[in-house]
mmCIF file of C-alpha atoms in Angstrom:
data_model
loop_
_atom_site.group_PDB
_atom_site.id
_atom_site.type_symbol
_atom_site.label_atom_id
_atom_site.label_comp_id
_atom_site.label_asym_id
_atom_site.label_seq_id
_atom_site.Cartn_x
_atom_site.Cartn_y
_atom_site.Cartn_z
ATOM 1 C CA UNK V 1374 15.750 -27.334 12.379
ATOM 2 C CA UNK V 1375 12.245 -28.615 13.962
ATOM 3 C CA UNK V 1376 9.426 -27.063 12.255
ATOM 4 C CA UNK V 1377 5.723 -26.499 14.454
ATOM 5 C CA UNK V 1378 2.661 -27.991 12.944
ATOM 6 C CA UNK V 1379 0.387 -25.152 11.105
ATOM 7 C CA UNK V 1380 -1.894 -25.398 13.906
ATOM 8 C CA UNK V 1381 1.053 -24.815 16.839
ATOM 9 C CA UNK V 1382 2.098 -21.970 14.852
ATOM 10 C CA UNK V 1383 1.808 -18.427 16.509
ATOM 11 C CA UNK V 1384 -0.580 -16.073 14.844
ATOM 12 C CA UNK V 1385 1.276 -13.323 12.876
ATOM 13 C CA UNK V 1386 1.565 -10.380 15.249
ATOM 14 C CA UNK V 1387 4.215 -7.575 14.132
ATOM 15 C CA UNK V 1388 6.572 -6.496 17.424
ATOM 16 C CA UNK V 1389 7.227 -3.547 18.801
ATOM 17 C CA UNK V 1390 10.345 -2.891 16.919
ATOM 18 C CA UNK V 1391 8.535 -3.786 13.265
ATOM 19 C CA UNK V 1392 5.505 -1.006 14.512
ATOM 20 C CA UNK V 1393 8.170 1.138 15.155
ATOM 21 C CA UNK V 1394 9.137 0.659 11.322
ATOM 22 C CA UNK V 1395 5.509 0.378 10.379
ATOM 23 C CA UNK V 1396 3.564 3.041 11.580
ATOM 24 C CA UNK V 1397 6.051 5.890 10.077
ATOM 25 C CA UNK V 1398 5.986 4.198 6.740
ATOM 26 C CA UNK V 1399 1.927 3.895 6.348
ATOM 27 C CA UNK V 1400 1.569 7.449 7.480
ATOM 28 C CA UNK V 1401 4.508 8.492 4.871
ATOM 29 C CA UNK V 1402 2.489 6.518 2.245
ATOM 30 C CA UNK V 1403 -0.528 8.549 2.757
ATOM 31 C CA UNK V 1404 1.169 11.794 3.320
ATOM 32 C CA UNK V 1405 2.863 11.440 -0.171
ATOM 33 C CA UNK V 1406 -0.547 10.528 -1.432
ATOM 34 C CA UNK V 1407 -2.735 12.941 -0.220
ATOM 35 C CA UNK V 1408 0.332 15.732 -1.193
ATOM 36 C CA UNK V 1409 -0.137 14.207 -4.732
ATOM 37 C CA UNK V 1410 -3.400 14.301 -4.816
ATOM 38 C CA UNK V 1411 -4.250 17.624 -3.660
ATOM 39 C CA UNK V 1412 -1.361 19.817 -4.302
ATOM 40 C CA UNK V 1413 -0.074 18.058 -8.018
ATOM 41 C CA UNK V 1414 -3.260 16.426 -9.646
ATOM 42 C CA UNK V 1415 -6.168 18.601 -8.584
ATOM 43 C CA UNK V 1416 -4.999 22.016 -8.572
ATOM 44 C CA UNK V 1417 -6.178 23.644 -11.927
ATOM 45 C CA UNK V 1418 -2.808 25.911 -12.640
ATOM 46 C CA UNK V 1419 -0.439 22.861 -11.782
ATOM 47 C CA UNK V 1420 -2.327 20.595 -14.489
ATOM 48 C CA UNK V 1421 -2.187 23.566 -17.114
ATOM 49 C CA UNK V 1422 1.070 24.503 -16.310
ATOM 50 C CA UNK V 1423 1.972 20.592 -17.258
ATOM 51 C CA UNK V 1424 0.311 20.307 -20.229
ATOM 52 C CA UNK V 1425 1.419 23.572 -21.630
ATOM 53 C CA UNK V 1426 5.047 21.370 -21.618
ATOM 54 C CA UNK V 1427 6.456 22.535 -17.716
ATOM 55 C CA UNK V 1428 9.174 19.835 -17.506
ATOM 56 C CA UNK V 1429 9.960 19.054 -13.661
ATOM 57 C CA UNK V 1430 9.297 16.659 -10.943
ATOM 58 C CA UNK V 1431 6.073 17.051 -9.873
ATOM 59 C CA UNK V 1432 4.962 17.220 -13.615
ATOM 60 C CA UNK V 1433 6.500 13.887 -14.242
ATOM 61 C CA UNK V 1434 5.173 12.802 -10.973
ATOM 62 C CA UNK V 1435 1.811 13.463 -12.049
ATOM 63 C CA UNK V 1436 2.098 12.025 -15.444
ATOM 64 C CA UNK V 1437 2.673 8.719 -13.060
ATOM 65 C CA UNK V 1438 0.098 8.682 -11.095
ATOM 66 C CA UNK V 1439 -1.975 9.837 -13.462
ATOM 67 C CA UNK V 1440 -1.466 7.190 -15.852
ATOM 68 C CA UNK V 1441 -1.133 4.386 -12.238
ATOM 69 C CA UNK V 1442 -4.412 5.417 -11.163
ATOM 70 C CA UNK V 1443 -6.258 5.332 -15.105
ATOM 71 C CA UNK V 1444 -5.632 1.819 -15.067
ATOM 72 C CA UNK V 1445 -6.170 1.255 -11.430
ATOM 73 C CA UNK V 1446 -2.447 -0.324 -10.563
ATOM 74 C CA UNK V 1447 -2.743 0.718 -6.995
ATOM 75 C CA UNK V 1448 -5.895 -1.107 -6.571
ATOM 76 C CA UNK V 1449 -4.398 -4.142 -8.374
ATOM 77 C CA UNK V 1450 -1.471 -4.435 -6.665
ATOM 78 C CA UNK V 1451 -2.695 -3.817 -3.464
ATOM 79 C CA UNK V 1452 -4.976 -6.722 -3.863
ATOM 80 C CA UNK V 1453 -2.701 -9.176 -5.341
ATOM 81 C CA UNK V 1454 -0.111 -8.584 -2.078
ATOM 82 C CA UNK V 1455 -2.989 -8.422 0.215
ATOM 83 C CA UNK V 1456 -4.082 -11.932 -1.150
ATOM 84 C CA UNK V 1457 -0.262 -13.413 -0.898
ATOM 85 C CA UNK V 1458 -0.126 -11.633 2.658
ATOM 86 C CA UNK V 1459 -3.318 -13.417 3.523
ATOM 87 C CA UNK V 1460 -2.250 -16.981 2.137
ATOM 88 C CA UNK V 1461 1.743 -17.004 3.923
ATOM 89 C CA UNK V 1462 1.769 -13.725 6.172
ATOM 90 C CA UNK V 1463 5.072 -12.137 6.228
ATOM 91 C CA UNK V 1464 6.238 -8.235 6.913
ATOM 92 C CA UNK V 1465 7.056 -7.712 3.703
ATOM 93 C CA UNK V 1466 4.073 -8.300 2.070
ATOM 94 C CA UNK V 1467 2.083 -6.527 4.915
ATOM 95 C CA UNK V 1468 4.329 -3.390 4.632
ATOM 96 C CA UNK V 1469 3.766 -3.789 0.748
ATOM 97 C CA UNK V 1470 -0.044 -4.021 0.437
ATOM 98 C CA UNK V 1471 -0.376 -1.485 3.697
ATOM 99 C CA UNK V 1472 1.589 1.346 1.215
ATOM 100 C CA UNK V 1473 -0.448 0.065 -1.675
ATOM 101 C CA UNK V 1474 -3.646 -0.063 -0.210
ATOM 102 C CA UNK V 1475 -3.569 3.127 1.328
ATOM 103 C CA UNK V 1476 -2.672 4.796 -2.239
ATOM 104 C CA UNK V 1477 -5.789 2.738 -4.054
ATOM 105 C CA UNK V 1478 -7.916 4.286 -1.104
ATOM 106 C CA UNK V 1479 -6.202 7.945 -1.886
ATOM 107 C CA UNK V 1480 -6.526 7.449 -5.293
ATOM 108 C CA UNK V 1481 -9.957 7.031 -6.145
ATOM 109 C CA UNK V 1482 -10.014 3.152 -6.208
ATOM 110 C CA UNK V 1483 -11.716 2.656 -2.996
ATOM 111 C CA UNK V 1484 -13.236 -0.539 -3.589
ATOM 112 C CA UNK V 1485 -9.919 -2.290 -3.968
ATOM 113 C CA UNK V 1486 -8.215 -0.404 -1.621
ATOM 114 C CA UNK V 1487 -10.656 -1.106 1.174
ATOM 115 C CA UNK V 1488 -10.927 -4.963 0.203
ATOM 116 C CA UNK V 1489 -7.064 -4.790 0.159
ATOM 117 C CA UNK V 1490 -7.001 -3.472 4.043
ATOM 118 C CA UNK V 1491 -9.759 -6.016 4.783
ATOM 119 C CA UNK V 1492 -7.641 -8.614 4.077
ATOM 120 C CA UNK V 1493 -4.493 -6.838 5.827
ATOM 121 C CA UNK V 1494 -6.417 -7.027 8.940
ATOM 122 C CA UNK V 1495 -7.859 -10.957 8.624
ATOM 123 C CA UNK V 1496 -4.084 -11.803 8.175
ATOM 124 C CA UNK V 1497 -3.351 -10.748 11.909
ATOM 125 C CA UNK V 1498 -6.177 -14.258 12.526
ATOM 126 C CA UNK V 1499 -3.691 -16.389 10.110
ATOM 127 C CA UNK V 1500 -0.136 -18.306 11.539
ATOM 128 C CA UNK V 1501 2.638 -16.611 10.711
ATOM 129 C CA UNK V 1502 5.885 -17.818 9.193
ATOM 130 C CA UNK V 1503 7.127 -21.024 10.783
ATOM 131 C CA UNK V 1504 10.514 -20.245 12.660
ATOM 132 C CA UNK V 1505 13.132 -22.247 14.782
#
């Protein structure tokens, strides 16, 4: 197995077939977001049907994001992958902090969330992984 040099390495440029995989999942990330955020946590008769003791899924699901977005966890974790993704790109991560990030921005943590997706982007300028 020959291994390039880090500067012979091709920069880290999803294909066609990864996009493919890509694309649908960041726009189901912020579909499921924005549907949380607008039809569960805002409206005033879902949150008062919750906390008068409504036990189902999209009471529980608020309860989660509710308590995720107190502490800021999407923010968090979208910067902690976006800072691994930056350091050793890989689809994984990307895929990961993409999802992440674009929760922290739906979520009212903009600051990490956009920080996140700025580093997202200066990972496409990075080598990827090294390959045979």
């Amino acid at each position: 197995m020959t291994t390039l040099p880090y500067s012979e390495r091709p920069l880290f440029r999803p294909g066609p077939r990864t996009l493919n995989w890509m694309i649908p999942l960041g726009m189901g990330a912020v579909g499921w977001a924005l549907y949380m955020r607008y039809m569960v946590v805002e409206p005033t008769l879902v949150s008062l049907a919750c906390e008068a003791g409504l036990e189902s899924a999209g009471c529980y699901g608020r309860a989660a994001v509710l308590a995720l977005s107190l502490w800021n966890v999407f923010g968090a974790v979208a910067l902690v992958v976006a800072l691994i993704q930056l350091l050793a790109p890989g689809l994984a991560t990307f895929s990961v902090g993409m999802v992440f990030a674009s929760f922290a921005l739906v979520f009212h943590n903009e600051v990490a969330g956009a920080l996140a997706a700025m580093m997202l982007i200066l990972s496409f300028a990075r080598p990827g992984p090294a390959t045979a």
